[in-house]
XYZ file of C-alpha atoms in Angstrom:
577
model
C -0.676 8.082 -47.774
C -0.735 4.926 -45.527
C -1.939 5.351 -42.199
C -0.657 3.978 -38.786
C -3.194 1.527 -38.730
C -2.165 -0.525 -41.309
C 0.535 -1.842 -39.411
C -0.903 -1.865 -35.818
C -3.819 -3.705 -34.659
C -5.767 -3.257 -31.452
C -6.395 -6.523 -29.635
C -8.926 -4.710 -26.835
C -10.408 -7.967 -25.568
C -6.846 -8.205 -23.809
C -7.803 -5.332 -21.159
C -11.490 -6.882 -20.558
C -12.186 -5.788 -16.670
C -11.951 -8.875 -14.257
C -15.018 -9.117 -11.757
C -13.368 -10.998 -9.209
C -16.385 -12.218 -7.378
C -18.192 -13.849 -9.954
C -14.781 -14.919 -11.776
C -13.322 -16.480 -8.674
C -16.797 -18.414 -8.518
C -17.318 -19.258 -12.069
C -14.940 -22.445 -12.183
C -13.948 -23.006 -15.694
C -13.073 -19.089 -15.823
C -11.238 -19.185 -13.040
C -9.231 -22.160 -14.412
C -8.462 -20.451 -18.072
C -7.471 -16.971 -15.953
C -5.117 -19.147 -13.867
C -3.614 -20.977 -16.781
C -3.152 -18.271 -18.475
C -1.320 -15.854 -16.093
C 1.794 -14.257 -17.104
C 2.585 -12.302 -14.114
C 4.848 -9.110 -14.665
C 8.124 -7.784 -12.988
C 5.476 -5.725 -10.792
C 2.572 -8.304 -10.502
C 5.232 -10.855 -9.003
C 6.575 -7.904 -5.869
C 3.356 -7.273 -4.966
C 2.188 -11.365 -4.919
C 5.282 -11.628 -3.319
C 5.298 -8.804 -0.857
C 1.612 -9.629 0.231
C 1.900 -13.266 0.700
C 4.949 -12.325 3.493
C 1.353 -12.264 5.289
C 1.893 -15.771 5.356
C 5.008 -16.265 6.972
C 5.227 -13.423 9.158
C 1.920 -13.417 10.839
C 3.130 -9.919 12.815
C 2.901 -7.726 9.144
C 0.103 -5.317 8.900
C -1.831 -7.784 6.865
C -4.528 -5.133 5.786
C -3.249 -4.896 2.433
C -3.904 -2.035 0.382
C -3.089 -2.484 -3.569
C -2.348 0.771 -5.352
C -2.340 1.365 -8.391
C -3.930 2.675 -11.463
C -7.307 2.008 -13.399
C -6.560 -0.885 -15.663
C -2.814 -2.605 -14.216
C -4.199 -5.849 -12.919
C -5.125 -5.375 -9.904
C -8.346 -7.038 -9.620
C -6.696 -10.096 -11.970
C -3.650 -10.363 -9.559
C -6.367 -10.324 -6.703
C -7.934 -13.270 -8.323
C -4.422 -15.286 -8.595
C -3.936 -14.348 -5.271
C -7.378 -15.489 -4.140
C -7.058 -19.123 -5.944
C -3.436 -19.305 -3.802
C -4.774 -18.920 -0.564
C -7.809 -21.542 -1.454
C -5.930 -24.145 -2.577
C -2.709 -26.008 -1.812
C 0.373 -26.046 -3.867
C -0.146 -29.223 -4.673
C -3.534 -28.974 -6.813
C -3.274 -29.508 -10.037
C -5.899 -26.770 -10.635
C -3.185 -24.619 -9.975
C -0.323 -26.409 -11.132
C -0.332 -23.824 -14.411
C 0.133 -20.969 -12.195
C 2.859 -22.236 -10.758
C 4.678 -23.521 -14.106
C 4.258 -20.095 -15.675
C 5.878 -18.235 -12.431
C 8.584 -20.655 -12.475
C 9.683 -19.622 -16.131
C 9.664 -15.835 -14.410
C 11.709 -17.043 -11.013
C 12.128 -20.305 -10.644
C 13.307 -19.548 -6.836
C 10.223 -17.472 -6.084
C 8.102 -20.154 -7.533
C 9.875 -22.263 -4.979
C 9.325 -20.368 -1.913
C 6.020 -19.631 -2.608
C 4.935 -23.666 -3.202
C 6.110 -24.738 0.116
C 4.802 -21.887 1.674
C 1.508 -23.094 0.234
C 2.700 -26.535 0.285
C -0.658 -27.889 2.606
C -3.855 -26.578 3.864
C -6.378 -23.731 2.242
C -7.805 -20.316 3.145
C -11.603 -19.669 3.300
C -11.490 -17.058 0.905
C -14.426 -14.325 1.124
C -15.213 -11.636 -1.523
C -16.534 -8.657 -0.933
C -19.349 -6.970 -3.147
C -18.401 -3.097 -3.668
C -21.101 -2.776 -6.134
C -23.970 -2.960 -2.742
C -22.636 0.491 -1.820
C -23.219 -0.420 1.838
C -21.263 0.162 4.991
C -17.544 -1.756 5.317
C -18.589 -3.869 8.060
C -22.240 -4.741 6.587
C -19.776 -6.060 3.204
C -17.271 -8.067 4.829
C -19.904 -9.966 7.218
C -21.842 -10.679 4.553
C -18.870 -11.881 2.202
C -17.365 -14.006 5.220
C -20.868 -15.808 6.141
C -21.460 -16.305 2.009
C -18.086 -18.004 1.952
C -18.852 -19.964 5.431
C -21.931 -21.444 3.768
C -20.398 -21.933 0.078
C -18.059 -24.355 1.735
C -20.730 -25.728 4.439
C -19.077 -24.636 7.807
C -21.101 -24.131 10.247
C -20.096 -21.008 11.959
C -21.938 -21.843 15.498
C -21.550 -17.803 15.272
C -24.664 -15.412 15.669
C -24.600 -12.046 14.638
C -27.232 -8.884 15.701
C -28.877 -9.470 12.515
C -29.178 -13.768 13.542
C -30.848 -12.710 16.400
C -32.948 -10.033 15.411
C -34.490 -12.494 12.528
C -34.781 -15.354 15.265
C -36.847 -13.045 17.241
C -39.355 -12.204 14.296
C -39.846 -16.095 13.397
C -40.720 -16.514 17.479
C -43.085 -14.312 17.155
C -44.324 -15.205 13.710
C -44.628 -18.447 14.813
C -46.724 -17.877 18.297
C -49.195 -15.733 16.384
C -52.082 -15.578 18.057
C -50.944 -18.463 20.694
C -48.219 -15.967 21.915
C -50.887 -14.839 24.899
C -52.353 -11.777 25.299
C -50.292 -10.054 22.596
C -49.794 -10.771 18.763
C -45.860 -9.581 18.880
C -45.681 -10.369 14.977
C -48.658 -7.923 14.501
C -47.752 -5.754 16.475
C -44.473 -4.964 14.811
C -45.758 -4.606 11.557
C -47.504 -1.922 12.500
C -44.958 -0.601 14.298
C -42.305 -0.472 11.437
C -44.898 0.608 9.076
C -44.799 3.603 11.582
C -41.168 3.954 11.534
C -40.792 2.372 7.920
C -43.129 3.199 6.172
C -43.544 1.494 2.928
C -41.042 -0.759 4.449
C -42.590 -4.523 4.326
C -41.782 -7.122 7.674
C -40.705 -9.597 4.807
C -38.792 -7.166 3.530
C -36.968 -6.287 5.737
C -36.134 -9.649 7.026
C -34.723 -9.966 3.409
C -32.725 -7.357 4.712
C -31.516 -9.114 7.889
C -30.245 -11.718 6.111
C -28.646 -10.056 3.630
C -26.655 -8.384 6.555
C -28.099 -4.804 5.488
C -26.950 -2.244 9.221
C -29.550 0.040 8.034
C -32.359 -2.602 7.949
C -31.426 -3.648 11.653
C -31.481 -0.163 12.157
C -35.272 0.029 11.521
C -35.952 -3.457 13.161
C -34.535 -1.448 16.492
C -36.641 1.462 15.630
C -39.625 -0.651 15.505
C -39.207 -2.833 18.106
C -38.677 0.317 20.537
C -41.753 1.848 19.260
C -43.876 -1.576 19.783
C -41.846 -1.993 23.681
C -42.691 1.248 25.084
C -39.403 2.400 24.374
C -37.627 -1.070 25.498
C -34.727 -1.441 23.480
C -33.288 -4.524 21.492
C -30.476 -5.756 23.104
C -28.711 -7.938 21.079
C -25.852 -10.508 23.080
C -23.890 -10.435 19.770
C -21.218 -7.451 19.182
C -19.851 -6.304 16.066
C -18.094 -7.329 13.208
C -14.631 -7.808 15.467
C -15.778 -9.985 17.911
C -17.683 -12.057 15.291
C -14.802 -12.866 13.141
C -12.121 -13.193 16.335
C -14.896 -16.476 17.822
C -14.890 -17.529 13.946
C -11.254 -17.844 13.454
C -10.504 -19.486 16.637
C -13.497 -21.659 16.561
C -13.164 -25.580 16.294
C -14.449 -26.411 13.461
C -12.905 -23.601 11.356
C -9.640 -24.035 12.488
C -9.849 -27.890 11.357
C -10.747 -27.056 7.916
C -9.039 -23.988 7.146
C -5.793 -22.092 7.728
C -6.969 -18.913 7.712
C -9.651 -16.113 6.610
C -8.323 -13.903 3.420
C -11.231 -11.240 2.591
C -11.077 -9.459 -1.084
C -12.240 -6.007 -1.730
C -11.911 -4.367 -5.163
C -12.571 -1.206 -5.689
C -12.064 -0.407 -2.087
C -11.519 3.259 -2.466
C -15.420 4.054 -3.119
C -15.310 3.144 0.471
C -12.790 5.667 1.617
C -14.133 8.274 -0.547
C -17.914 7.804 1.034
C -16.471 7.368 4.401
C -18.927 3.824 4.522
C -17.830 2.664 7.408
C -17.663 2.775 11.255
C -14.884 4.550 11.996
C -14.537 2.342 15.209
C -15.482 -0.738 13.802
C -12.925 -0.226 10.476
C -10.091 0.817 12.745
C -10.411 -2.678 14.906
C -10.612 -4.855 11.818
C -7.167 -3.411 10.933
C -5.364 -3.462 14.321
C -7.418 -6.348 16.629
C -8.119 -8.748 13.320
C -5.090 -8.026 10.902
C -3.015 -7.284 12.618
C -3.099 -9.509 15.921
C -4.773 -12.479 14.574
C -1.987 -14.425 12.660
C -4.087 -16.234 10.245
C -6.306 -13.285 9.037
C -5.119 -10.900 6.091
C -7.503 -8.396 3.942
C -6.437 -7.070 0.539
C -8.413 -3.720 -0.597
C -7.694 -2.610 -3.915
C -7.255 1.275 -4.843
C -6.369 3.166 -7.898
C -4.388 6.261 -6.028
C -1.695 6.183 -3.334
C -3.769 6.151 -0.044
C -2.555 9.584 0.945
C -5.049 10.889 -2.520
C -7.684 9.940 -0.095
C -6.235 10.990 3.701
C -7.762 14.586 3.084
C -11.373 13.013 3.239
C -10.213 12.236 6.553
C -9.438 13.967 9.630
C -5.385 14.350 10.294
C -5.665 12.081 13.487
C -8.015 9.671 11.497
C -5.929 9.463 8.546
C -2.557 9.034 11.168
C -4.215 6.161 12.691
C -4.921 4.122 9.400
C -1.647 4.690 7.748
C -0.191 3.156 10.965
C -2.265 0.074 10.368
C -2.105 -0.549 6.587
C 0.444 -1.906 4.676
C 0.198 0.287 1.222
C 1.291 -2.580 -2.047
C 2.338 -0.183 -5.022
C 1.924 -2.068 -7.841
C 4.463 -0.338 -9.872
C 4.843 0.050 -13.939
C 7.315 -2.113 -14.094
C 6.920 -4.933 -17.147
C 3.487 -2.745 -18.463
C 5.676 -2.560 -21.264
C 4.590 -6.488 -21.972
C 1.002 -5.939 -21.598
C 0.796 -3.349 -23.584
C 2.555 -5.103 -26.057
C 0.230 -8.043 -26.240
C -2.662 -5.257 -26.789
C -0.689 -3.283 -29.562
C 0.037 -5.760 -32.263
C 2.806 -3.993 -34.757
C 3.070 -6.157 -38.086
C 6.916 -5.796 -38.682
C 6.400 -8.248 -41.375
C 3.921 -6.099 -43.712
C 4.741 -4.137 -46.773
C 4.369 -1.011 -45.075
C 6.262 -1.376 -42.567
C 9.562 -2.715 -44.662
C 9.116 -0.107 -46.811
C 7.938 3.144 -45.107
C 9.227 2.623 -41.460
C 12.079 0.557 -41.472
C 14.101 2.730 -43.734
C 13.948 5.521 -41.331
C 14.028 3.509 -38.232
C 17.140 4.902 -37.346
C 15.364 7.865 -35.486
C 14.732 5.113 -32.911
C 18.205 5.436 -32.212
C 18.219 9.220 -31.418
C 15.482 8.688 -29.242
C 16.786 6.177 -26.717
C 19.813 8.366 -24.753
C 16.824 10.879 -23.401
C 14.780 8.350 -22.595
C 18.124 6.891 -20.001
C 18.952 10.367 -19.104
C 15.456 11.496 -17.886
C 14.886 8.032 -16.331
C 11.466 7.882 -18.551
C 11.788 4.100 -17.759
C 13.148 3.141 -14.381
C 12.623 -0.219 -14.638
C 14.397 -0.921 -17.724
C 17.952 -0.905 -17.535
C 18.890 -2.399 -20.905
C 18.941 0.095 -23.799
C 18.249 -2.589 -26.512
C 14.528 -3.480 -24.850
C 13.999 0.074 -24.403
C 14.478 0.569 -28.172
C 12.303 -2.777 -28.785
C 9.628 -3.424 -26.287
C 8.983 0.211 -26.420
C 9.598 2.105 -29.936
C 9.087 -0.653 -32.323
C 6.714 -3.027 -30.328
C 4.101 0.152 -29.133
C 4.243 1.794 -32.411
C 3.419 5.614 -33.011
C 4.022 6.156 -29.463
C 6.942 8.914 -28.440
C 8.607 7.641 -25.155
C 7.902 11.000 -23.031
C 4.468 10.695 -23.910
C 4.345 6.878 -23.169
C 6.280 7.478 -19.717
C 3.601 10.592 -18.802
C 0.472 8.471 -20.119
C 1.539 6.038 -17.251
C 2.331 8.840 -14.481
C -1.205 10.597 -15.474
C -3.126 7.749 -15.356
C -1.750 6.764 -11.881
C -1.985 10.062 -10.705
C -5.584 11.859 -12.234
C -6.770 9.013 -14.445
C -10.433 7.402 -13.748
C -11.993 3.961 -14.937
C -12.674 5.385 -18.692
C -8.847 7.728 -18.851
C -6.651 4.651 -18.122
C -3.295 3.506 -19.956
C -5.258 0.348 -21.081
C -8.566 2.714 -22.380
C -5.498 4.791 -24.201
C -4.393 1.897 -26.354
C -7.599 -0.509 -26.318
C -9.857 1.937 -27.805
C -12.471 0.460 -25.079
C -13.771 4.531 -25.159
C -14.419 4.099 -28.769
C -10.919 5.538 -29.894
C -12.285 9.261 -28.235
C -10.109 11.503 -29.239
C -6.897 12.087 -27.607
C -6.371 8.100 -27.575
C -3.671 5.827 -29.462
C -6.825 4.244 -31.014
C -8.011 7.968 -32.780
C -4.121 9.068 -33.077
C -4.009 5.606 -34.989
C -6.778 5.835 -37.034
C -6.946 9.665 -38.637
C -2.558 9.573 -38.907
C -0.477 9.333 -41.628
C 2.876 7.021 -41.114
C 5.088 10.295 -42.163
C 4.627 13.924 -41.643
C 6.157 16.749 -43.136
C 9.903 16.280 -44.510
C 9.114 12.258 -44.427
C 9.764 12.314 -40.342
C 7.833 9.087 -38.856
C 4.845 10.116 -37.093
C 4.781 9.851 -33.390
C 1.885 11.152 -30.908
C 3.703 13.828 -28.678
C 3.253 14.550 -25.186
C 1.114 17.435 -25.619
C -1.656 14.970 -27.315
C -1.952 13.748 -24.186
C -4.149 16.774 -22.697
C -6.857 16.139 -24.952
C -7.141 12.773 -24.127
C -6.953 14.225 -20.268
C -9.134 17.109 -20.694
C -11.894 16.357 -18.316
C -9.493 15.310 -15.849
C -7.430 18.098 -16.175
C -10.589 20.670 -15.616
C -10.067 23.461 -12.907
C -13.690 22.062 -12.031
C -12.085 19.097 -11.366
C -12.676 18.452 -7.711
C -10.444 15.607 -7.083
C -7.009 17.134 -8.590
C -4.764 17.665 -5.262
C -3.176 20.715 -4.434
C -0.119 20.828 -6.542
C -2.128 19.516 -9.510
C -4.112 21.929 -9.007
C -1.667 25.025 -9.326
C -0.013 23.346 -12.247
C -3.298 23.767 -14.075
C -4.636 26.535 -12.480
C -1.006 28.182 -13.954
C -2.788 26.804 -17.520
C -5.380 28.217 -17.841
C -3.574 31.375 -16.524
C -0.919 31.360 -19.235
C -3.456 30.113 -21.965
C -5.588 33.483 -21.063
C -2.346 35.878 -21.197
C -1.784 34.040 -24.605
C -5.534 34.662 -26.369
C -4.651 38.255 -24.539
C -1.751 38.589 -26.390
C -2.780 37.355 -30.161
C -6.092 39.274 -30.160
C -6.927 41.054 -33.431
C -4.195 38.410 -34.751
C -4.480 36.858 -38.745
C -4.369 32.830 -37.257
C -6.916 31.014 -35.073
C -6.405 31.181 -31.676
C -6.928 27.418 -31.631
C -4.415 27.058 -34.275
C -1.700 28.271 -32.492
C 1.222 26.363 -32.155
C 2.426 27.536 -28.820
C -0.560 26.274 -27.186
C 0.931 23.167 -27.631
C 3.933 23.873 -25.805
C 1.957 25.276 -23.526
C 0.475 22.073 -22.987
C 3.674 19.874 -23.175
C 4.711 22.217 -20.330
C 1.417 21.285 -18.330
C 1.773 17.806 -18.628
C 6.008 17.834 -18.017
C 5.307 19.379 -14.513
C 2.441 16.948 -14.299
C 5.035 14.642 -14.366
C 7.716 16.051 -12.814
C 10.128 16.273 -15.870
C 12.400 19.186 -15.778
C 10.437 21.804 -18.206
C 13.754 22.738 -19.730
C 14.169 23.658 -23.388
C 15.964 20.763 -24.386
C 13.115 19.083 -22.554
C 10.348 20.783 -24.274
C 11.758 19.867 -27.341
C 12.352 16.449 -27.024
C 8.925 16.179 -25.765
C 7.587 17.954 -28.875
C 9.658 15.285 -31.205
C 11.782 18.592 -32.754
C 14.837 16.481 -34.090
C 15.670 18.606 -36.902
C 17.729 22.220 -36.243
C 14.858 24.259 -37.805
C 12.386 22.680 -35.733
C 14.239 23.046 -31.958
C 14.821 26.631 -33.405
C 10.755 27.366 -33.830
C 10.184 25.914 -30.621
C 12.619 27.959 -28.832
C 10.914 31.071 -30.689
C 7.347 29.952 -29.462
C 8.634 29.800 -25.769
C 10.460 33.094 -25.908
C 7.410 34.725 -27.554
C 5.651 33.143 -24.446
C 7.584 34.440 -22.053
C 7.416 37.760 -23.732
C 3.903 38.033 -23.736
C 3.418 36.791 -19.549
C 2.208 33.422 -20.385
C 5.027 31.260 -19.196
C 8.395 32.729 -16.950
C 12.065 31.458 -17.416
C 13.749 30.896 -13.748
C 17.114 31.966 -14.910
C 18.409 29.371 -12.305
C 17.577 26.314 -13.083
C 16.644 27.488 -17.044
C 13.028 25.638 -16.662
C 9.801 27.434 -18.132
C 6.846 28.122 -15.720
C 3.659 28.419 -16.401
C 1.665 31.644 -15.640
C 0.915 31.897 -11.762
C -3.230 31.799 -11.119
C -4.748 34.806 -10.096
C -7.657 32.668 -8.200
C -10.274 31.543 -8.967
C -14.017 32.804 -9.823
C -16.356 31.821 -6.619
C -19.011 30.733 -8.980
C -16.755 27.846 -10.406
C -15.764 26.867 -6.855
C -19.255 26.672 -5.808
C -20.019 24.929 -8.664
C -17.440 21.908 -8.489
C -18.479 21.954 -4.356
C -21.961 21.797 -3.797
C-alpha cells in the first residue's frame, strides 16, 4: 500500500528561523530576504498598521507583535527594519516594493511616499544577552550610532564611569599621594572578587547595569563610602538629547529599535519597572519620531499575571498590541507542503475519491474553521488538496494551539517541516508511517485528536504556563481519562487501545479551541462520514457518559469533560518550585 509520502514532499528549509540582527547586517542576505518577500493577507495589516507610526506620530508607537512560534514575525520585522533604513526610492528595495504592489497596488502606493525621502537609524536589540531592557536597547542604539558614524555627543553612566578609570589609569603613580587605579583594584577585588578591572571595563562598554553596579560598589568602598555620582541619567533622558540632537536630526528621521523575542523579557521581569514604563509613555509615545517593535508569541494578557494588576494596567495603556493573524498561512504552508497532483498515485488512488473533499467543505463554512477565507473553492484547494492528509478541524485547531500553548519546537511550521525530526504527533510522522486509504478505501486524513500527541508536553497538568481555563479543560482530562481506566478495569482490550480515548481527546482539543463539543461536532472532527461510523462514535460517547467520564448538558447538547477533583500537592510543588 502506497503511503502519503509519495505524493507530498517536505520543503523544511522554507521555515528556517530568521535572526534578525545578524540578517539585517549581513548585506547580501538581507537583499535575497527582501527580494524575495511575499507578504501575506496578515503580514501586510500588521506592516501596515505599524507603519501608521509614521504618519500619526500621537499612536502608541511601542509596538508589540503577537503571534505564534514560527508566522513571520521576526522576517516581517526584518522587512520592516530595511523600510525604515532606507528610502522608497532605493533600488535595494525596489523588489519589496514590486512584490507588495502585485498584493495592493494602493497600499504599495501609500506606503512609498510615506517613505518617499529620508531613513531611520535602525537599532537591534540582542535578546540572546539575557540582560536588563534598558542595558539592551542602550547598547543596540549606541551599536547602531557608531555602525553609521554619528557621533552621539551623548554620555551615559557607564561613559563616565570608564572615563574615570582611564584618569586614573593614566595618573598612576603621578596622580599625588594616592594611586586611584590601584586602589580600586583592590577594592573591587573586595567587592568582586574574581572580577578583573579590565574586565569589567569590558563590561562598561558593553553597557552591562550589573557591571556599573560593582564599579559603584568599589568605588564606595575605595572613597570611604563617597558615592559615584554620575551627571548622566537613564536610558530616557539619553535617548530624548539623542533624538533631538543636531547632528542626528540632520541625518536621520527617526530612531526605530527591534526586539525579537521580547517576551523572555516580560516573563523574567528584566527590566526597571520605572525605566520600561518611561520608554513607552515619555519616548514612544511623546517623541514623534521614535517607535519600538517587540515581538511576542502570546497575546500580552498570557503574560499580565507575571505582573501586578496596577503594573499590568499601566502597560496595556501604553502598548499598541499588532496581532498578526492566520490569515493567508494557508500560502506558506503551501510552499512547505509540496502535493504532486501530477504523480501516478495521486491520479489513481486520490483523485478518484476526491469527491469527499466536497463533503468536507460546508462544516468547515458553518463552524467558521477559516475566517479569513470567504470563497469555498480556495477553501477546497489551498486547503484539502494543496496541504494534503490534513482534516480541516485539525488544520484550524493546529493553528489555535500553537497560538495559544505552542513553544519554539510545537509550532504550525515544526508540525509540517519536520524541523523536530517528524516526532510523533507531526504531519512529517503522520506522513511517513500512513497509508493513502484506510479501511473501506476512505482517504486517510490525520484527525483532530492526533493532535494531542503532538501537544502532549504542552498539554501536561505540570504544565506551568497553561492559563486558567486551559487549565480546567485539561485538568477535566485527565479526570475523565481516570473515570474511563476506572471503568474498563478487568476489561479483554488495552486500555491504550481504546477507542474512546480518542474522543476523549478530540473533546480536549474542541474546547481547546472553542468549537462547540457537539455530536455532530465530534464526529466531523473524528472524519466519521459513513452511517456506521457516526453510529460507533455516538456509542463511545454515550458509554462515556455512562461511565462519569464526560457529561451531556441537555441544553446546549455539548459533551463535557469530567470536572477535576484537584490536584495532588506534590505535582503542584513540583511544577512551582
Amino acid at each position: 500500500m502506497a503511503k502519503i509520502a509519495e505524493v507530498v514532499k517536505l520543503k523544511s528549509g522554507y521555515a528556517n528561523f530568521v535572526e534578525l540582527k545578524s540578517a539585517f547586517e549581513a548585506s547580501q542576505e538581507n537583499a535575497d530576504r527582501m527580494a524575495m518577500y511575499r507578504p501575506t493577507k496578515a503580514h501586510r495589516a500588521a506592516f501596515e498598521r505599524i507603519c501608521r507610526g509614521l504618519y500619526q506620530p500621537n499612536d502608541k508607537k511601542f509596538y508589540l507583535l503577537s503571534g505564534s512560534y514560527g508566522t513571520g514575525k521576526s522576517h516581517l520585522c526584518l522587512m520592516t527594519a530595511n523600510v525604515l533604513s532606507r528610502s522608497s526610492g532605493d533600488p535595494e528595495i525596489a523588489g519589496f516594493y514590486e512584490n507588495y504592489a502585485k498584493l495592493d497596488s494602493e497600499k504599495a502606493k501609500l506606503l512609498k511616499n510615506i517613505r518617499k525621502d529620508g531613513q531611520y537609524l535602525v537599532a537591534i536589540c540582542d535578546y540572546h544577552s539575557g540582560r536588563h531592557f534598558e542595558d539592551v536597547v542602550m547598547k543596540a542604539v549606541f551599536e547602531a550610532c557608531k555602525a553609521k558614524g554619528l557621533n552621539t555627543g551623548v554620555e551615559t553612566e557607564f561613559d563616565e564611569a570608564e572615563r574615570q578609570l582611564a584618569e586614573w589609569q593614566q595618573k598612576g603613580d603621578k596622580g599625588g599621594i594616592r594611586n586611584f587605579y590601584q586602589d580600586f583594584g583592590k577594592a573591587l577585588s573586595s567587592v568582586a572578587p574574581g572580577l578583573s578591572v579590565e574586565q569589567l571595563r569590558a563590561g562598561l562598554k558593553n553597557y552591562d547595569s550589573d557591571v556599573l553596579g560593582k564599579f559603584c560598589a568599589a568605588f564606595k568602598e575605595m572613597m570611604g563610602g563617597v558615592t559615584f555620582q554620575a551627571q548622566a541619567g537613564n536610558l530616557i533622558p539619553i535617548l530624548r538629547k539623542l533624538v533631538k540632537s543636531k547632528d542626528f536630526k540632520e541625518r536621520f528621521k527617526g530612531l526605530a529599535v527591534f526586539f525579537d523575542e521580547f517576551q523572555y523579557t516580560l516573563e523574567k521581569r528584566a527590566y526597571a519597572k520605572d525605566v520600561l514604563h518611561g520608554f513607552m509613555e515619555t519616548i514612544c509615545k511623546n517623541e514623534p519620531n521614535v517607535m519600538f517593535v517587540g515581538c511576542i508569541h502570546k497575546d500580552f494578557k498570557s503574560y499580565a499575571d507575571r505582573f501586578s494588576k496596577d503594573d499590568a494596567a499601566v502597560m496595556s495603556a501604553r502598548i499598541t498590541q499588532v496581532d498578526l493573524l492566520n490569515e493567508g498561512i494557508e500560502e506558506i504552508i503551501g510552499a512547505i507542503v509540496e502535493t504532486d497532483k501530477k504523480s501516478e498515485v495521486w491520479k489513481k488512488e486520490i483523485a478518484p475519491k476526491a469527491g469527499v473533499f466536497d463533503q468536507l467543505v460546508p462544516p468547515c463554512k458553518s463552524l467558521d474553521l477559516f475566517p479569513w477565507i470567504a470563497d469555498v473553492d480556495r477553501i477546497r484547494q489551498r486547503v484539502l488538496e494543496d496541504i494534503y492528509g490534513v482534516h480541516p478541524m485539525a488544520l484550524s485547531c493546529l493553528l489555535k494551539l500553537s497560538s495559544e500553548i505552542g513553544s519554539d519546537a510545537r509550532s504550525t511550521f515544526t508540525f509540517f517541516s519536520g524541523d523536530v525530526g517528524g516526532e510523533k504527533g507531526s504531519y512529517a510522522d503522520f506522513i511517513t508511517n500512513a497509508d493513502i486509504t484506510v479501511g473501506g478505501g476512505k482517504l486517510n486524513l490525520y484527525t483532530v485528536d492526533r493532535l494531542f500527541t503532538f501537544f502532549q508536553k504542552e498539554l501536561s497538568q505540570k504544565n506551568p504556563e497553561l492559563r486558567e481555563g486551559q487549565r480546567q479543560h485539561v485538568n477535566g482530562y485527565y479526570a475523565s481519562l481516570d473515570a474511563l481506566r476506572k471503568a474498563t478495569e478487568g476489561g479483554l482490550l488495552g486500555f491504550q487501545e481504546d477507542e474512546r480515548i480518542q474522543v476523549l481527546r478530540a473533546i480536549l482539543i474542541c474546547q481547546l479551541c472553542q468549537i462547540p463539543t457537539s455530536l455532530e461536532n465530534i464526529q466531523f472532527g473524528l472524519y466519521c462520514l459513513s452511517p456506521s461510523e457516526k453510529k460507533q462514535v455516538d456509542g463511545y460517547l454515550k458509554d462515556l457518559v455512562k461511565n462519569g467520564a464526560v457529561f451531556l448538558r441537555q441544553q446546549s447538547k455539548t459533551y463535557e469533560l469530567a470536572a477535576s477533583i484537584g490536584e495532588d500537592p506534590y505535582d503542584l510543588i513540583e511544577r512551582y518550585v
